[in-house]
Structure formats: C-alpha cells, structure tokens
Amino acid sequence: MSDAFTITDEQQDYSQYDLEANPFPYSPVPAEDPEIYCGQQHVSDKISSTVSSMLSTGKSKHLVVTGKYGNGKSHTLKYTRSLLRGRDDVVVGYVAQPGEGFLDIYHEFVYDLGFNRLQELAYEFLASVARDVTDTNPIGASGMESLIDEGDVLLSEIVPESIRRLSDVTKFADFARAIIHMVYEDTNLYAWQWLTAEGIRYEQRKEMEIHSALDDDTMGVRAFTALKNMLLELGYTGIFVFVDEFESIARLSPKDEQATLNSIRHLMDQNSSGLCMLFGCAPEVWQDVMSEYHAFSERIGEEVALKPLTSENLYELVRDYLDQERVSSTENEGIDPFSEEALDLILQTSQGNIRQVLSMCSRILDDAAKSQENKITVAWAEGKI
C-alpha cells in the first residue's frame, strides 16, 4: 500500500493564538445564514433604507447590488435574508441564479420557502375562514391543524368557502385549489409539484380540479402575484425576493433575456405594494441592462456598488472572524496573531477581493499553527502567499 498520503482526523491546535479553531472558511463561499457582515457602510445604509421603506410603508421597492466576483454580493444578500427571516410579518426567498427565465426564478423562490412553510400558509388561510364560518377560534396554522386532526372542524365545512375566498383574493382559482390541497395527505405532494412549477400529469391535476398547467413565465408571474396577494390578505407586510448572480441572464439568447426582464417588469408592475426585490449582479452586465432595457432598469431605480476592501475593512473583517473562536471572550485581541503589515500584504495581493482574503487568511493561519509561529509577520506571510 502506498504511503504517499497521510490522512488523519487529528484536529489542529490553535491554542497558542487563544483560538478554539481556524475561524476562516477553507472554501470561502457564503454561509446560508451568515453571522458576520463586514464594513461597506454605504451598502448597509442603502439596503437598510430599501428594506425599511417596504416594511414601514408596504410600498414595493427594489435595489440592485453590484460588485465584481468575490466582492461579497452573495454574502450581502444572504446576510440581509438572515436578518429578515426572523420576522413573522414577511416571507423571504432566495434565488441562487435566475436560470432560463422567470419561471425558474418562481420555482427557486417557492422551493426556498419549502413544503412545510407553504403548508403552514394553507392552514393559516383555513384558520381565517374557520373563524368566520364555524364556532371555533383557531390561532395560526398549528391551531387550525389541531382542530382538524381532532375532528372539531371538518375540512368539508371550510374548504369550499376557503377556495371561493382565496380565488377572489388571488384572481387565480387553480392557485387557490392547489394551496388548499396542501393540507390533504392524498394530494399535497401533487399540489406542491404544481405550485413549484415542476409539472404534474393531467390526471393528477384533474384530481384537484386544477385546469391549467403552471409551465411558462406568464403563469409564473400570475402564481407569484397570487401568492403575494394571499399573504397580504393574511396580514403579512409582503414578500422579499433575493435574486443572486443576475449577471447569468447575459448567457441567455437576446430573445430569452428580454423575455425574462419583461416578466420581472410585469411582476413589478402588477405588485406596486408588498414586494421587495434585491438583485446581485456583476457591474458590467448591469450597465448593459441599464443601456438596453430601460423599461426594466427604470423600475429598479437604485443601485449600490460593493467596492474592494480597504485596510480598515480588512482589519475589521479579520477581527470579527477571529473573535468567533477566541477562547478568552473578555479580552479582545484584535487581529492577533496577524500583524497589520501581513494583512496589508494580503490586501495588496488579493486587490481587496474578500473571497481571496478569506482563503489566504485561512491557509496562512493553518500554516502558522503547524509551524508554531508566534506571530504572522509580513516576512513569514510572503513565503506563504
């Protein structure tokens, strides 16, 4: 057997740096729910203003965040999403990239919400109807589900009226039937497949009395608007949609690109309230969109650009990461074991690209720990970059 590899699960010791572990990611991709957001105050201010405007007024507002690859667009969108996810008056969905058209955006958004969340919304709507047409007073989705499970409310008592009301609210009877079928054990998977635009057989649609297929951009816009209208009817402030890697629309044919942008424009036009869309996009593609598709870009109106990190940004970022693993929580060690000069070298080499910065810091800290270096100096870092 070859002994060329040495594979072990032995953990590296970082105690000499007062650290429990290496806090920097080996693969610097954004976490699903980031806990750290570094610097770029102008970006924080613009996003805060956009999100707060929608929350306080209910009026739709949109923003595009531009920045070169690795400068933190995905991290910014996911961090903002993590701040909003804890609120119970909004629904938040993340779309990793726009795909081949708006139907893909709709599919990814609903998929990000998830089966359980959509089923909860169905129970919430049934509860609102049950309070009006029965003697019960269910509170929220769990209260409604309990009443049904215990036989205190029969679905046959409330479903016809629920479908009628939801059809009036959404102007989309098939969407209403699909949502209500999310509470039936026999058909909830079919309903989920229809609502996520995955496509189901005619016989399965017939079982739910759904007449149309949700299979093109126009139907996607219609279903998305129906979902938003249902949420407003339930008392929610609205929907937040985070569309990342928007620059990938440049890979579509001109016809498909225009169709995608037109569909998003129609979505914005049909939803002057209760909708906030944040896009992450490479600046060169956004400039093309601005110059060629005025009807779309004018509806977004605002852009904020992520810039390469400054020295101060970098020191703050490194300190925040290190503090996550500090053993002595009462004593802030700043950027130690990195020296300022070593971080300046990392900044210069990476040209302020946050992805490269995190990758270098992770690798250099590991190497320093193995070599038992007391301090990461610029001279030592030069040989490791």
JSON list of N, CA and C in Angstrom, two decimals, residues 54-89:
[
{"chain": "A", "resi": 54, "resn": "MET", "atom": "N", "xyz": [-40.00, 49.44, 2.58]},
{"chain": "A", "resi": 54, "resn": "MET", "atom": "CA", "xyz": [-41.06, 48.48, 2.31]},
{"chain": "A", "resi": 54, "resn": "MET", "atom": "C", "xyz": [-41.77, 48.06, 3.60]},
{"chain": "A", "resi": 55, "resn": "LEU", "atom": "N", "xyz": [-40.99, 47.84, 4.65]},
{"chain": "A", "resi": 55, "resn": "LEU", "atom": "CA", "xyz": [-41.59, 47.39, 5.92]},
{"chain": "A", "resi": 55, "resn": "LEU", "atom": "C", "xyz": [-42.48, 48.48, 6.53]},
{"chain": "A", "resi": 56, "resn": "SER", "atom": "N", "xyz": [-42.07, 49.74, 6.38]},
{"chain": "A", "resi": 56, "resn": "SER", "atom": "CA", "xyz": [-42.81, 50.81, 7.05]},
{"chain": "A", "resi": 56, "resn": "SER", "atom": "C", "xyz": [-44.00, 51.31, 6.25]},
{"chain": "A", "resi": 57, "resn": "THR", "atom": "N", "xyz": [-43.90, 51.23, 4.91]},
{"chain": "A", "resi": 57, "resn": "THR", "atom": "CA", "xyz": [-44.99, 51.78, 4.09]},
{"chain": "A", "resi": 57, "resn": "THR", "atom": "C", "xyz": [-45.79, 50.71, 3.37]},
{"chain": "A", "resi": 58, "resn": "GLY", "atom": "N", "xyz": [-45.21, 49.52, 3.21]},
{"chain": "A", "resi": 58, "resn": "GLY", "atom": "CA", "xyz": [-45.88, 48.48, 2.44]},
{"chain": "A", "resi": 58, "resn": "GLY", "atom": "C", "xyz": [-45.73, 48.66, 0.94]},
{"chain": "A", "resi": 59, "resn": "LYS", "atom": "N", "xyz": [-45.12, 49.77, 0.52]},
{"chain": "A", "resi": 59, "resn": "LYS", "atom": "CA", "xyz": [-44.95, 50.02, -0.91]},
{"chain": "A", "resi": 59, "resn": "LYS", "atom": "C", "xyz": [-43.74, 49.24, -1.44]},
{"chain": "A", "resi": 60, "resn": "SER", "atom": "N", "xyz": [-43.89, 48.74, -2.65]},
{"chain": "A", "resi": 60, "resn": "SER", "atom": "CA", "xyz": [-42.80, 47.95, -3.24]},
{"chain": "A", "resi": 60, "resn": "SER", "atom": "C", "xyz": [-41.58, 48.82, -3.52]},
{"chain": "A", "resi": 61, "resn": "LYS", "atom": "N", "xyz": [-40.41, 48.24, -3.32]},
{"chain": "A", "resi": 61, "resn": "LYS", "atom": "CA", "xyz": [-39.17, 48.94, -3.60]},
{"chain": "A", "resi": 61, "resn": "LYS", "atom": "C", "xyz": [-38.10, 47.91, -3.94]},
{"chain": "A", "resi": 62, "resn": "HIS", "atom": "N", "xyz": [-37.23, 48.25, -4.87]},
{"chain": "A", "resi": 62, "resn": "HIS", "atom": "CA", "xyz": [-36.26, 47.28, -5.37]},
{"chain": "A", "resi": 62, "resn": "HIS", "atom": "C", "xyz": [-34.86, 47.90, -5.45]},
{"chain": "A", "resi": 63, "resn": "LEU", "atom": "N", "xyz": [-33.86, 47.03, -5.45]},
{"chain": "A", "resi": 63, "resn": "LEU", "atom": "CA", "xyz": [-32.48, 47.51, -5.42]},
{"chain": "A", "resi": 63, "resn": "LEU", "atom": "C", "xyz": [-31.57, 46.47, -6.09]},
{"chain": "A", "resi": 64, "resn": "VAL", "atom": "N", "xyz": [-30.56, 46.95, -6.79]},
{"chain": "A", "resi": 64, "resn": "VAL", "atom": "CA", "xyz": [-29.56, 46.04, -7.33]},
{"chain": "A", "resi": 64, "resn": "VAL", "atom": "C", "xyz": [-28.23, 46.32, -6.63]},
{"chain": "A", "resi": 65, "resn": "VAL", "atom": "N", "xyz": [-27.58, 45.25, -6.19]},
{"chain": "A", "resi": 65, "resn": "VAL", "atom": "CA", "xyz": [-26.26, 45.34, -5.56]},
{"chain": "A", "resi": 65, "resn": "VAL", "atom": "C", "xyz": [-25.24, 44.84, -6.57]},
{"chain": "A", "resi": 66, "resn": "THR", "atom": "N", "xyz": [-24.35, 45.72, -7.00]},
{"chain": "A", "resi": 66, "resn": "THR", "atom": "CA", "xyz": [-23.35, 45.33, -7.98]},
{"chain": "A", "resi": 66, "resn": "THR", "atom": "C", "xyz": [-21.98, 45.15, -7.31]},
{"chain": "A", "resi": 67, "resn": "GLY", "atom": "N", "xyz": [-21.14, 44.38, -7.94]},
{"chain": "A", "resi": 67, "resn": "GLY", "atom": "CA", "xyz": [-19.80, 44.14, -7.41]},
{"chain": "A", "resi": 67, "resn": "GLY", "atom": "C", "xyz": [-19.13, 43.05, -8.21]},
{"chain": "A", "resi": 68, "resn": "LYS", "atom": "N", "xyz": [-17.83, 43.13, -8.31]},
{"chain": "A", "resi": 68, "resn": "LYS", "atom": "CA", "xyz": [-17.11, 42.11, -9.08]},
{"chain": "A", "resi": 68, "resn": "LYS", "atom": "C", "xyz": [-17.13, 40.78, -8.34]},
{"chain": "A", "resi": 69, "resn": "TYR", "atom": "N", "xyz": [-16.80, 39.71, -9.05]},
{"chain": "A", "resi": 69, "resn": "TYR", "atom": "CA", "xyz": [-16.82, 38.37, -8.45]},
{"chain": "A", "resi": 69, "resn": "TYR", "atom": "C", "xyz": [-15.93, 38.32, -7.22]},
{"chain": "A", "resi": 70, "resn": "GLY", "atom": "N", "xyz": [-16.51, 37.81, -6.14]},
{"chain": "A", "resi": 70, "resn": "GLY", "atom": "CA", "xyz": [-15.73, 37.66, -4.92]},
{"chain": "A", "resi": 70, "resn": "GLY", "atom": "C", "xyz": [-15.76, 38.86, -4.00]},
{"chain": "A", "resi": 71, "resn": "ASN", "atom": "N", "xyz": [-16.48, 39.92, -4.38]},
{"chain": "A", "resi": 71, "resn": "ASN", "atom": "CA", "xyz": [-16.53, 41.12, -3.54]},
{"chain": "A", "resi": 71, "resn": "ASN", "atom": "C", "xyz": [-17.68, 41.11, -2.54]},
{"chain": "A", "resi": 72, "resn": "GLY", "atom": "N", "xyz": [-18.47, 40.04, -2.51]},
{"chain": "A", "resi": 72, "resn": "GLY", "atom": "CA", "xyz": [-19.43, 39.89, -1.42]},
{"chain": "A", "resi": 72, "resn": "GLY", "atom": "C", "xyz": [-20.89, 40.08, -1.76]},
{"chain": "A", "resi": 73, "resn": "LYS", "atom": "N", "xyz": [-21.27, 39.94, -3.03]},
{"chain": "A", "resi": 73, "resn": "LYS", "atom": "CA", "xyz": [-22.70, 40.13, -3.38]},
{"chain": "A", "resi": 73, "resn": "LYS", "atom": "C", "xyz": [-23.56, 39.05, -2.73]},
{"chain": "A", "resi": 74, "resn": "SER", "atom": "N", "xyz": [-23.15, 37.78, -2.91]},
{"chain": "A", "resi": 74, "resn": "SER", "atom": "CA", "xyz": [-23.95, 36.68, -2.34]},
{"chain": "A", "resi": 74, "resn": "SER", "atom": "C", "xyz": [-24.00, 36.78, -0.82]},
{"chain": "A", "resi": 75, "resn": "HIS", "atom": "N", "xyz": [-22.85, 37.11, -0.23]},
{"chain": "A", "resi": 75, "resn": "HIS", "atom": "CA", "xyz": [-22.79, 37.24, 1.23]},
{"chain": "A", "resi": 75, "resn": "HIS", "atom": "C", "xyz": [-23.74, 38.35, 1.70]},
{"chain": "A", "resi": 76, "resn": "THR", "atom": "N", "xyz": [-23.75, 39.46, 0.96]},
{"chain": "A", "resi": 76, "resn": "THR", "atom": "CA", "xyz": [-24.62, 40.59, 1.33]},
{"chain": "A", "resi": 76, "resn": "THR", "atom": "C", "xyz": [-26.09, 40.20, 1.25]},
{"chain": "A", "resi": 77, "resn": "LEU", "atom": "N", "xyz": [-26.47, 39.51, 0.17]},
{"chain": "A", "resi": 77, "resn": "LEU", "atom": "CA", "xyz": [-27.87, 39.12, 0.02]},
{"chain": "A", "resi": 77, "resn": "LEU", "atom": "C", "xyz": [-28.27, 38.11, 1.11]},
{"chain": "A", "resi": 78, "resn": "LYS", "atom": "N", "xyz": [-27.40, 37.14, 1.35]},
{"chain": "A", "resi": 78, "resn": "LYS", "atom": "CA", "xyz": [-27.74, 36.11, 2.35]},
{"chain": "A", "resi": 78, "resn": "LYS", "atom": "C", "xyz": [-27.76, 36.69, 3.76]},
{"chain": "A", "resi": 79, "resn": "TYR", "atom": "N", "xyz": [-26.87, 37.64, 4.01]},
{"chain": "A", "resi": 79, "resn": "TYR", "atom": "CA", "xyz": [-26.87, 38.25, 5.34]},
{"chain": "A", "resi": 79, "resn": "TYR", "atom": "C", "xyz": [-28.17, 39.04, 5.55]},
{"chain": "A", "resi": 80, "resn": "THR", "atom": "N", "xyz": [-28.59, 39.79, 4.51]},
{"chain": "A", "resi": 80, "resn": "THR", "atom": "CA", "xyz": [-29.85, 40.53, 4.61]},
{"chain": "A", "resi": 80, "resn": "THR", "atom": "C", "xyz": [-31.02, 39.57, 4.80]},
{"chain": "A", "resi": 81, "resn": "ARG", "atom": "N", "xyz": [-30.98, 38.46, 4.07]},
{"chain": "A", "resi": 81, "resn": "ARG", "atom": "CA", "xyz": [-32.05, 37.47, 4.23]},
{"chain": "A", "resi": 81, "resn": "ARG", "atom": "C", "xyz": [-32.09, 36.94, 5.66]},
{"chain": "A", "resi": 82, "resn": "SER", "atom": "N", "xyz": [-30.90, 36.70, 6.24]},
{"chain": "A", "resi": 82, "resn": "SER", "atom": "CA", "xyz": [-30.87, 36.16, 7.60]},
{"chain": "A", "resi": 82, "resn": "SER", "atom": "C", "xyz": [-31.47, 37.15, 8.61]},
{"chain": "A", "resi": 83, "resn": "LEU", "atom": "N", "xyz": [-31.32, 38.46, 8.31]},
{"chain": "A", "resi": 83, "resn": "LEU", "atom": "CA", "xyz": [-31.89, 39.47, 9.21]},
{"chain": "A", "resi": 83, "resn": "LEU", "atom": "C", "xyz": [-33.43, 39.48, 9.12]},
{"chain": "A", "resi": 84, "resn": "LEU", "atom": "N", "xyz": [-33.95, 39.17, 7.94]},
{"chain": "A", "resi": 84, "resn": "LEU", "atom": "CA", "xyz": [-35.41, 39.25, 7.74]},
{"chain": "A", "resi": 84, "resn": "LEU", "atom": "C", "xyz": [-36.12, 37.96, 8.08]},
{"chain": "A", "resi": 85, "resn": "ARG", "atom": "N", "xyz": [-35.39, 36.84, 8.05]},
{"chain": "A", "resi": 85, "resn": "ARG", "atom": "CA", "xyz": [-36.04, 35.55, 8.26]},
{"chain": "A", "resi": 85, "resn": "ARG", "atom": "C", "xyz": [-36.70, 35.44, 9.63]},
{"chain": "A", "resi": 86, "resn": "GLY", "atom": "N", "xyz": [-36.16, 36.18, 10.61]},
{"chain": "A", "resi": 86, "resn": "GLY", "atom": "CA", "xyz": [-36.72, 36.09, 11.95]},
{"chain": "A", "resi": 86, "resn": "GLY", "atom": "C", "xyz": [-38.03, 36.83, 12.12]},
{"chain": "A", "resi": 87, "resn": "ARG", "atom": "N", "xyz": [-38.40, 37.64, 11.13]},
{"chain": "A", "resi": 87, "resn": "ARG", "atom": "CA", "xyz": [-39.64, 38.40, 11.25]},
{"chain": "A", "resi": 87, "resn": "ARG", "atom": "C", "xyz": [-40.83, 37.51, 10.87]},
{"chain": "A", "resi": 88, "resn": "ASP", "atom": "N", "xyz": [-41.93, 37.69, 11.60]},
{"chain": "A", "resi": 88, "resn": "ASP", "atom": "CA", "xyz": [-43.10, 36.86, 11.30]},
{"chain": "A", "resi": 88, "resn": "ASP", "atom": "C", "xyz": [-44.12, 37.60, 10.44]},
{"chain": "A", "resi": 89, "resn": "ASP", "atom": "N", "xyz": [-43.76, 38.79, 9.95]},
{"chain": "A", "resi": 89, "resn": "ASP", "atom": "CA", "xyz": [-44.71, 39.54, 9.11]},
{"chain": "A", "resi": 89, "resn": "ASP", "atom": "C", "xyz": [-44.30, 39.59, 7.65]}
]
